[in-house]
Coordinates of C-alpha atoms in Angstrom, one line a residue:
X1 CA -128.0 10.9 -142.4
X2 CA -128.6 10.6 -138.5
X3 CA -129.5 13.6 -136.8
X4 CA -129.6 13.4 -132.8
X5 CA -130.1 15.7 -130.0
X6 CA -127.3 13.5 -128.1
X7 CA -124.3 12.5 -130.4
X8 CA -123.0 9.5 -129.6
X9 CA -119.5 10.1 -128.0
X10 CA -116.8 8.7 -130.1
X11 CA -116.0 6.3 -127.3
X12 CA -119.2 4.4 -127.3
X13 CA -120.1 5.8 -124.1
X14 CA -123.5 7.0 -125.0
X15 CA -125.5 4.8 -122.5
X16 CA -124.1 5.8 -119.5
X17 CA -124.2 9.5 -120.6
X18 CA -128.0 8.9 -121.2
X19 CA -128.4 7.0 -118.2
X20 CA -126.1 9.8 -115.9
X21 CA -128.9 12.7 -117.5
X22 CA -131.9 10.4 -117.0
X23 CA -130.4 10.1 -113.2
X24 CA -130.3 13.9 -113.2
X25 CA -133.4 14.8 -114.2
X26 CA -135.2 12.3 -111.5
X27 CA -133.9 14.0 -109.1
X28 CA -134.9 17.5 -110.0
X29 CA -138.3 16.0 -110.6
X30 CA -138.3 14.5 -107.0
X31 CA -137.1 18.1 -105.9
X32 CA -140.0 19.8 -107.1
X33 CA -142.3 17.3 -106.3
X34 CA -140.9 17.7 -102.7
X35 CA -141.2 21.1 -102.5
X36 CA -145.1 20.8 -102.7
X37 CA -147.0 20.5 -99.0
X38 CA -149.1 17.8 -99.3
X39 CA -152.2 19.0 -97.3
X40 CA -155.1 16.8 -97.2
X41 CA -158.4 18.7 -96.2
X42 CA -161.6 16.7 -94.0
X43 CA -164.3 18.9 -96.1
X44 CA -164.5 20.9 -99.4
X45 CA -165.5 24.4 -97.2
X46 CA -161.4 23.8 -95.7
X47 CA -159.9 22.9 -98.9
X48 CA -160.7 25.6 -100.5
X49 CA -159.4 27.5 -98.0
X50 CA -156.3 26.1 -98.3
X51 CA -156.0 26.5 -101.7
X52 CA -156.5 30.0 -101.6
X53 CA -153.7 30.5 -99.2
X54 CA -151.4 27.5 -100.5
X55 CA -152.0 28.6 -104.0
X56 CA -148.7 27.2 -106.8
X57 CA -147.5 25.5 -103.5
X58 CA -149.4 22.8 -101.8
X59 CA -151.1 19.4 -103.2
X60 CA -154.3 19.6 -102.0
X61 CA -156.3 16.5 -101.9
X62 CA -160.0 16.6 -100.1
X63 CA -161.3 14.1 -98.7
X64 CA -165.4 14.6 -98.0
X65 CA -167.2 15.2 -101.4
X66 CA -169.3 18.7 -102.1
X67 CA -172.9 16.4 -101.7
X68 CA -171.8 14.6 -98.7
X69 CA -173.1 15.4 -95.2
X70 CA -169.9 16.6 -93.4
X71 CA -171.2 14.5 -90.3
X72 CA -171.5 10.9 -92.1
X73 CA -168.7 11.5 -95.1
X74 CA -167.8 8.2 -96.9
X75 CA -164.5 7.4 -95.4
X76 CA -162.7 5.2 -98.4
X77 CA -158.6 3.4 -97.9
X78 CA -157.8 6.2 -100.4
X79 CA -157.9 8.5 -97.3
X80 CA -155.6 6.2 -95.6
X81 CA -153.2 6.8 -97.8
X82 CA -153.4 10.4 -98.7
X83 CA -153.0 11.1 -94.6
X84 CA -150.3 8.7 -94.2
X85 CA -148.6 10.8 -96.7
X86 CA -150.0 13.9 -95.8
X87 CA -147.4 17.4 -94.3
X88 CA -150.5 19.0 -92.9
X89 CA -154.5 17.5 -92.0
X90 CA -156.9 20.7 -92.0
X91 CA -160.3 19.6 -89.9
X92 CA -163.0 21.6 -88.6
X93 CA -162.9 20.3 -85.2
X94 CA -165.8 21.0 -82.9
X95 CA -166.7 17.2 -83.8
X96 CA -168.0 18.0 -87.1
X97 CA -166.1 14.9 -88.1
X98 CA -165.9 12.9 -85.2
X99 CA -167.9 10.2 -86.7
X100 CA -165.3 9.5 -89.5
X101 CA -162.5 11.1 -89.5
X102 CA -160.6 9.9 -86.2
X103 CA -160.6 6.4 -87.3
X104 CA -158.6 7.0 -90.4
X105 CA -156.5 9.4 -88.6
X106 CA -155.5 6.3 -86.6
X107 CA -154.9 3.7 -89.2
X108 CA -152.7 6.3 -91.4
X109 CA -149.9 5.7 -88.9
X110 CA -148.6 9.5 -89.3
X111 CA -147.8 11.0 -86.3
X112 CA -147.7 14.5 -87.3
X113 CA -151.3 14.6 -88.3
X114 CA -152.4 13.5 -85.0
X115 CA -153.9 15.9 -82.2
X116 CA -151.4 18.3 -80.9
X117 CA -149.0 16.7 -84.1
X118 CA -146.7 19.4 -86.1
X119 CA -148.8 19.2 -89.0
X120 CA -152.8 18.9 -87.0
X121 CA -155.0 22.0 -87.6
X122 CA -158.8 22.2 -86.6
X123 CA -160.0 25.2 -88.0
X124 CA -162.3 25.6 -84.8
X125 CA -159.3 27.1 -82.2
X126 CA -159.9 30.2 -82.7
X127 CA -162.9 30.7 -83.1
X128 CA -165.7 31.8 -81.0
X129 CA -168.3 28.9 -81.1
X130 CA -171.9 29.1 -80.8
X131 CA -174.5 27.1 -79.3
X132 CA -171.9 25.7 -76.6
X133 CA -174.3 23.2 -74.5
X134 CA -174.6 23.9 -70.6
X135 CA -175.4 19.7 -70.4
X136 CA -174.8 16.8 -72.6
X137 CA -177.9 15.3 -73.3
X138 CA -178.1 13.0 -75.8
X139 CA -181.8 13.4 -75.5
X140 CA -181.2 16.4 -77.4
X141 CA -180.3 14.5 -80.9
X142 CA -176.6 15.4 -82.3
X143 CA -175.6 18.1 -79.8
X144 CA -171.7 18.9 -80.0
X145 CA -170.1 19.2 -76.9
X146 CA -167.6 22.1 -78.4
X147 CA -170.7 24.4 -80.1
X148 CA -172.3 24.6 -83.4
X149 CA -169.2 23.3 -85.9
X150 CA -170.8 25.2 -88.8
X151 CA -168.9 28.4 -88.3
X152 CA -167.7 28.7 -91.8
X153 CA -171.0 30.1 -92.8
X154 CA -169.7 33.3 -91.5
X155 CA -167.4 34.7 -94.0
X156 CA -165.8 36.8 -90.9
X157 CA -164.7 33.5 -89.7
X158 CA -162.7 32.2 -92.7
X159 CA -160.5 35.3 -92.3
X160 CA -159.6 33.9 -89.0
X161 CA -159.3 30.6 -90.5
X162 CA -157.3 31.8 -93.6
X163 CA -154.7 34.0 -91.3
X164 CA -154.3 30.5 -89.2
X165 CA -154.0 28.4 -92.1
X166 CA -151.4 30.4 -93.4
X167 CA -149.4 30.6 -90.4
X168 CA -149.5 26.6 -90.5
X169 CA -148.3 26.2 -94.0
X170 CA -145.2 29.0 -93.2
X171 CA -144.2 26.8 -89.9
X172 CA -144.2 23.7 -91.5
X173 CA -143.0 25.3 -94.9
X174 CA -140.4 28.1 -93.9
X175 CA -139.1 28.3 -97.4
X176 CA -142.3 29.6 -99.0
X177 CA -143.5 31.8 -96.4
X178 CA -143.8 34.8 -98.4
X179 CA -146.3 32.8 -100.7
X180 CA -148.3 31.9 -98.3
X181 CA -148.7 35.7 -96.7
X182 CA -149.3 36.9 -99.9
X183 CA -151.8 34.8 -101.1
X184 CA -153.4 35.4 -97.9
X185 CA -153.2 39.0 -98.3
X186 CA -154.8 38.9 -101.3
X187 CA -157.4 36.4 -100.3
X188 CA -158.7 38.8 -97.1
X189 CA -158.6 41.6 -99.7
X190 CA -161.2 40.3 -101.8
X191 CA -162.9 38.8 -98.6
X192 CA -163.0 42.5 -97.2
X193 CA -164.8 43.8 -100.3
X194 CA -166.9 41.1 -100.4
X195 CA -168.2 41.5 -97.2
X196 CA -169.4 44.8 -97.9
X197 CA -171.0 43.9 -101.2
X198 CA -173.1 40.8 -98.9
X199 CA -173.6 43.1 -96.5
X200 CA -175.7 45.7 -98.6
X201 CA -177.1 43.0 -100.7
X202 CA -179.1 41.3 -97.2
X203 CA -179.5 44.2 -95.2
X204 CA -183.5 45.4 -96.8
X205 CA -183.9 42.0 -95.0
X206 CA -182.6 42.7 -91.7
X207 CA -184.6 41.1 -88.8
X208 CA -186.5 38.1 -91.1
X209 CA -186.5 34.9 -90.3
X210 CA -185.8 31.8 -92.1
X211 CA -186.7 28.3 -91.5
X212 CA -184.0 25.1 -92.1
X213 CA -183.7 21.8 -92.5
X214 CA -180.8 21.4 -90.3
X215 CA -179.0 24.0 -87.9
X216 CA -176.5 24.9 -90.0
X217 CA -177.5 28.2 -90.5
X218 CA -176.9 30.2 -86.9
X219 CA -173.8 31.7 -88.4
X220 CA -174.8 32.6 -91.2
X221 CA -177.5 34.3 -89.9
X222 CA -175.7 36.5 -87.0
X223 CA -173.4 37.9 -89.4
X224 CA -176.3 39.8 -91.7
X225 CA -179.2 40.0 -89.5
X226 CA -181.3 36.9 -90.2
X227 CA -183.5 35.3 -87.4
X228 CA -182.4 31.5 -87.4
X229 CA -184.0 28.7 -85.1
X230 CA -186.8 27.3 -86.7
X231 CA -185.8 23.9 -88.0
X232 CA -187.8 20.7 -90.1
X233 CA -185.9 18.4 -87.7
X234 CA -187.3 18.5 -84.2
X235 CA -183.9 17.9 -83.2
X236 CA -180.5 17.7 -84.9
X237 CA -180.2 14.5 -86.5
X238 CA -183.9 13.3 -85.7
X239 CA -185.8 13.0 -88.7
X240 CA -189.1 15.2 -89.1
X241 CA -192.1 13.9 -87.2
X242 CA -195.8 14.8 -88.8
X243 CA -195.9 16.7 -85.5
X244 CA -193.4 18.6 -85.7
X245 CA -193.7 19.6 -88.9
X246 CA -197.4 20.7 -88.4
X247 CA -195.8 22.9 -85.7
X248 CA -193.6 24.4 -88.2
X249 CA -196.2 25.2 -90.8
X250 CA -198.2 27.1 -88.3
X251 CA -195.5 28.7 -86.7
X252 CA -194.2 29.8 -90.6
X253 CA -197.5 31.2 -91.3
X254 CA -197.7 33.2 -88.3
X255 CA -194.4 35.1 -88.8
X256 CA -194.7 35.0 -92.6
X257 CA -191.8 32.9 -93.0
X258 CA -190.8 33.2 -96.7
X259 CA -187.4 30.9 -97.2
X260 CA -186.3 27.3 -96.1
X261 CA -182.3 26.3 -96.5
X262 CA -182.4 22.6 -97.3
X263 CA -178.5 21.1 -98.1
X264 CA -178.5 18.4 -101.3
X265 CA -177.7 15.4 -99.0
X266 CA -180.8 16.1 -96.6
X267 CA -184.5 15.8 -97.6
X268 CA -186.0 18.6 -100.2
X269 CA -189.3 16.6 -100.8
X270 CA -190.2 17.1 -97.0
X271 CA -189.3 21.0 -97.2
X272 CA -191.0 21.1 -100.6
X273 CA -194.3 20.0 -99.0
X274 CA -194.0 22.9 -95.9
X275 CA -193.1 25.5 -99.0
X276 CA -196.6 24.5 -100.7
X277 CA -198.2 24.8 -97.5
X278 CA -197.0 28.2 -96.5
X279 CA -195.9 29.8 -99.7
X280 CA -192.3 29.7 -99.1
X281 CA -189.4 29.4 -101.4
X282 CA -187.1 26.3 -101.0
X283 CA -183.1 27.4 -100.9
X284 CA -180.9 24.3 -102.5
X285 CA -178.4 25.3 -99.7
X286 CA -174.7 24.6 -99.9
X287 CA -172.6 24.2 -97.4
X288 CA -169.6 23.4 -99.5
X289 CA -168.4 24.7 -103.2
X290 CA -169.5 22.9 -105.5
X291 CA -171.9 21.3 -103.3
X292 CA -175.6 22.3 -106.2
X293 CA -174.8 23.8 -109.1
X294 CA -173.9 27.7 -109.0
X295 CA -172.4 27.4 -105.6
X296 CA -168.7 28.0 -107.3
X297 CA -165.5 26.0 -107.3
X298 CA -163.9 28.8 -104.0
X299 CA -165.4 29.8 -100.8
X300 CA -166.0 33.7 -102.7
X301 CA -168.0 31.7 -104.9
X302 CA -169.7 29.7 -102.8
X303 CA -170.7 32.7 -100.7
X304 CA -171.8 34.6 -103.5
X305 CA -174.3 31.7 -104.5
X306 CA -175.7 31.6 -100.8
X307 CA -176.4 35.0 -100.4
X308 CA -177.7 35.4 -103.9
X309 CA -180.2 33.0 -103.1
X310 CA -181.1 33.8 -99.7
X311 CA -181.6 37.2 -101.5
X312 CA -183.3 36.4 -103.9
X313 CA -186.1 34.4 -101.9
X314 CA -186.3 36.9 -99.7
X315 CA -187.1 39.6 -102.1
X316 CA -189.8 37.4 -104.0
X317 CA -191.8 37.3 -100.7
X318 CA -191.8 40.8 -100.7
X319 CA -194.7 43.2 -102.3

């Protein structure tokens, strides 16, 4: 005996009634696909960002990975693609991608995601940069003409990222506005909270200093009290001359500096040999989640692995 799910009309017409449904359901498929904000983020730091806010309503693709050096990302004709299709292009602006990301930007073809394009966003307008050079002087190593693009180390700043972000989303996206304010709300909830909790958890530390590989750090360090400005690289970008890094031992040794922030895609061995040298404790820094292990899948988590750590160092120097 046949049993089916779709009799077979008496008239024979059971083709096109299976080819009129498959019709249908295409286009409710290409309905809900549609309904998804394709939003294609320059660094792991932004995209998770925008997921928090975009959460059930964009498709997110990233495009620099969690170990790359945000400066020198591996662009790839994947990217191409994902920002020819992309709604909305998050950046961090302040030139944090400018050796990269402008090229693809022009062979994607996609208007909108251009500067001053509908669906362009640098996370930098906004927000008030540090560092901002008086003279270019390319003497100076990698100086950025717009400040210090690492402001996302200040959790502070991703609220003001997160309320833009979301703002973006609802103009481009009218139709899931109340989505995006709600996961916003409920992302600066847990960022208020959160802020308190870092807060106590860094203050016995108030006032110490720690050393870095790269300046990537000045942010981070404003917002809870932490002395920043000593550095492995003589200047941004230069690589560590025998020098300069005899500078830095004695000048670590002097102020009992107890921590060094290295990132995975710079070099540990080099901060390894200053730690033996002056007793400090080598942080595997991330400026990205997911960028070492620990540092979390969100930018909560990711913050809750750097200060952890940075805690954590600092206390183990401590009688």
């Amino acid at each position: 005996m046949k049993i089916s799910l779709w009799p077979d009309p008496p008239d024979g017409r059971a083709p096109l009634l299976l080819a009129l449904v498959m019709a249908a359901l295409r286009l409710v498929c290409t309905d809900v696909q549609a309904a998804n904000l394709r939003v294609v983020a320059s660094t792991p730091d932004l995209g998770a960002l925008a997921e928090a806010v975009g959460a059930g309503r964009i498709e997110l693709t990233t495009l620099a990975r969690p170990t790359e050096d945000p400066h020198f990302a591996d662009a790839k004709p994947s990217h191409i693609i994902r920002l020819n299709r992309a709604d909305l292009l998050v950046e961090g602006g302040a030139d944090l991608e400018a050796g990269w990301l402008p090229s693809l930007i022009n062979q994607a073809r996609n208007p909108k995601i251009r500067p001053g394009g509908s669906g362009h966003f640098s996370a930098a307008d906004g927000i008030r940069l540090l560092e901002i050079p008086g003279v270019l002087d390319r003497s100076q190593g990698d100086i950025h003409a717009s400040g210090n693009p690492h402001f996302l180390m200040d959790p502070a700043n991703a609220g003001i990222v997160a309320r833009r972000m979301a703002e973006a989303m609802s103009h481009i996206d009218p139709a899931a506005k109340a989505i995006y304010e709600q996961n916003l709300t409920n992302f600066l909830n847990t960022l208020e909270k959160k802020l308190v909790q870092w807060d106590q958890k860094l203050a016995p530390y108030k006032g110490q200093k720690l050393a870095s590989y790269h300046n990537s750090w000045i942010y981070f360090g404003a917002r809870f009290g932490l002395k920043t400005g000593l550095y492995l690289e003589p200047k941004p970008g230069v690589p560590p001359t025998p020098a300069h890094l005899a500078e830095v031992i004695t000048t670590m040794k002097a102020g009992k500096v107890r921590a060094i922030l290295v990132e995975v895609y710079l070099n540990r061995r080099i901060a390894e040999t200053v730690a033996v040298r002056t007793g400090a404790t080598v942080i595997d820094a991330a400026q990205f989640p997911g960028g070492v292990k620990g540092a979390g899948t969100g930018y909560i988590g990711l913050m809750d692995y750097l200060v952890n750590s940075v805690a954590a160092a600092l206390e183990s120097a401590n009688p």
